[in-house]
Short mmCIF file of C-alpha atoms in Angstrom, two decimals:
data_model
loop_
_atom_site.label_atom_id
_atom_site.label_comp_id
_atom_site.label_asym_id
_atom_site.label_seq_id
_atom_site.Cartn_x
_atom_site.Cartn_y
_atom_site.Cartn_z
CA UNK O 1 -5.73 3.68 -10.08
CA UNK O 2 -7.68 0.70 -8.84
CA UNK O 3 -6.26 -2.12 -6.71
CA UNK O 4 -6.57 -4.32 -9.81
CA UNK O 5 -4.56 -1.86 -11.90
CA UNK O 6 -1.96 -1.53 -9.17
CA UNK O 7 -1.69 -5.34 -8.94
CA UNK O 8 -1.13 -5.64 -12.68
CA UNK O 9 1.51 -2.92 -12.58
CA UNK O 10 3.32 -4.69 -9.74
CA UNK O 11 2.82 -8.18 -11.12
CA UNK O 12 0.83 -9.52 -8.20
CA UNK O 13 -2.76 -10.34 -7.27
CA UNK O 14 -5.40 -7.78 -6.29
CA UNK O 15 -5.87 -9.61 -3.01
CA UNK O 16 -2.18 -9.16 -2.15
CA UNK O 17 -2.50 -5.39 -2.79
CA UNK O 18 -5.63 -5.21 -0.65
CA UNK O 19 -4.04 -7.10 2.29
CA UNK O 20 -0.82 -5.14 2.06
CA UNK O 21 -2.55 -1.75 2.03
CA UNK O 22 -4.79 -2.75 4.97
CA UNK O 23 -1.70 -3.89 6.88
CA UNK O 24 0.11 -0.61 6.13
CA UNK O 25 -2.98 1.33 7.30
CA UNK O 26 -3.16 -0.71 10.50
CA UNK O 27 0.51 0.10 11.20
CA UNK O 28 -0.21 3.82 10.54
CA UNK O 29 2.14 3.86 7.51
CA UNK O 30 -0.65 5.00 5.19
CA UNK O 31 -4.16 6.38 5.46
CA UNK O 32 -6.76 4.80 3.18
CA UNK O 33 -9.59 7.00 2.03
CA UNK O 34 -12.10 6.59 -0.71
CA UNK O 35 -10.13 6.79 -3.99
CA UNK O 36 -7.03 8.03 -2.12
CA UNK O 37 -3.97 6.68 -0.35
CA UNK O 38 -2.08 9.10 1.84
CA UNK O 39 1.43 8.22 2.93
CA UNK O 40 1.91 9.02 6.59
CA UNK O 41 5.39 7.53 7.16
CA UNK O 42 7.72 6.93 4.25
CA UNK O 43 10.56 5.30 6.23
CA UNK O 44 8.91 1.81 6.57
CA UNK O 45 8.05 1.86 2.89
CA UNK O 46 11.67 2.60 1.96
CA UNK O 47 12.81 -0.18 4.29
CA UNK O 48 10.51 -2.64 2.53
CA UNK O 49 11.89 -1.56 -0.84
CA UNK O 50 15.46 -1.89 0.40
CA UNK O 51 14.79 -5.45 1.51
CA UNK O 52 13.51 -6.54 -1.95
#
């Protein structure tokens, strides 16, 4: 799935997806690789979901 496809699925802009994923990677929540996202720490992601 591309960032654009993910943005459409979530009802947001591609730029928001890109910034969010980069922020998660910087915080060591995910690992971004070419054509792959690896979740390193699920807890912060669940906390974000709980707050929305």
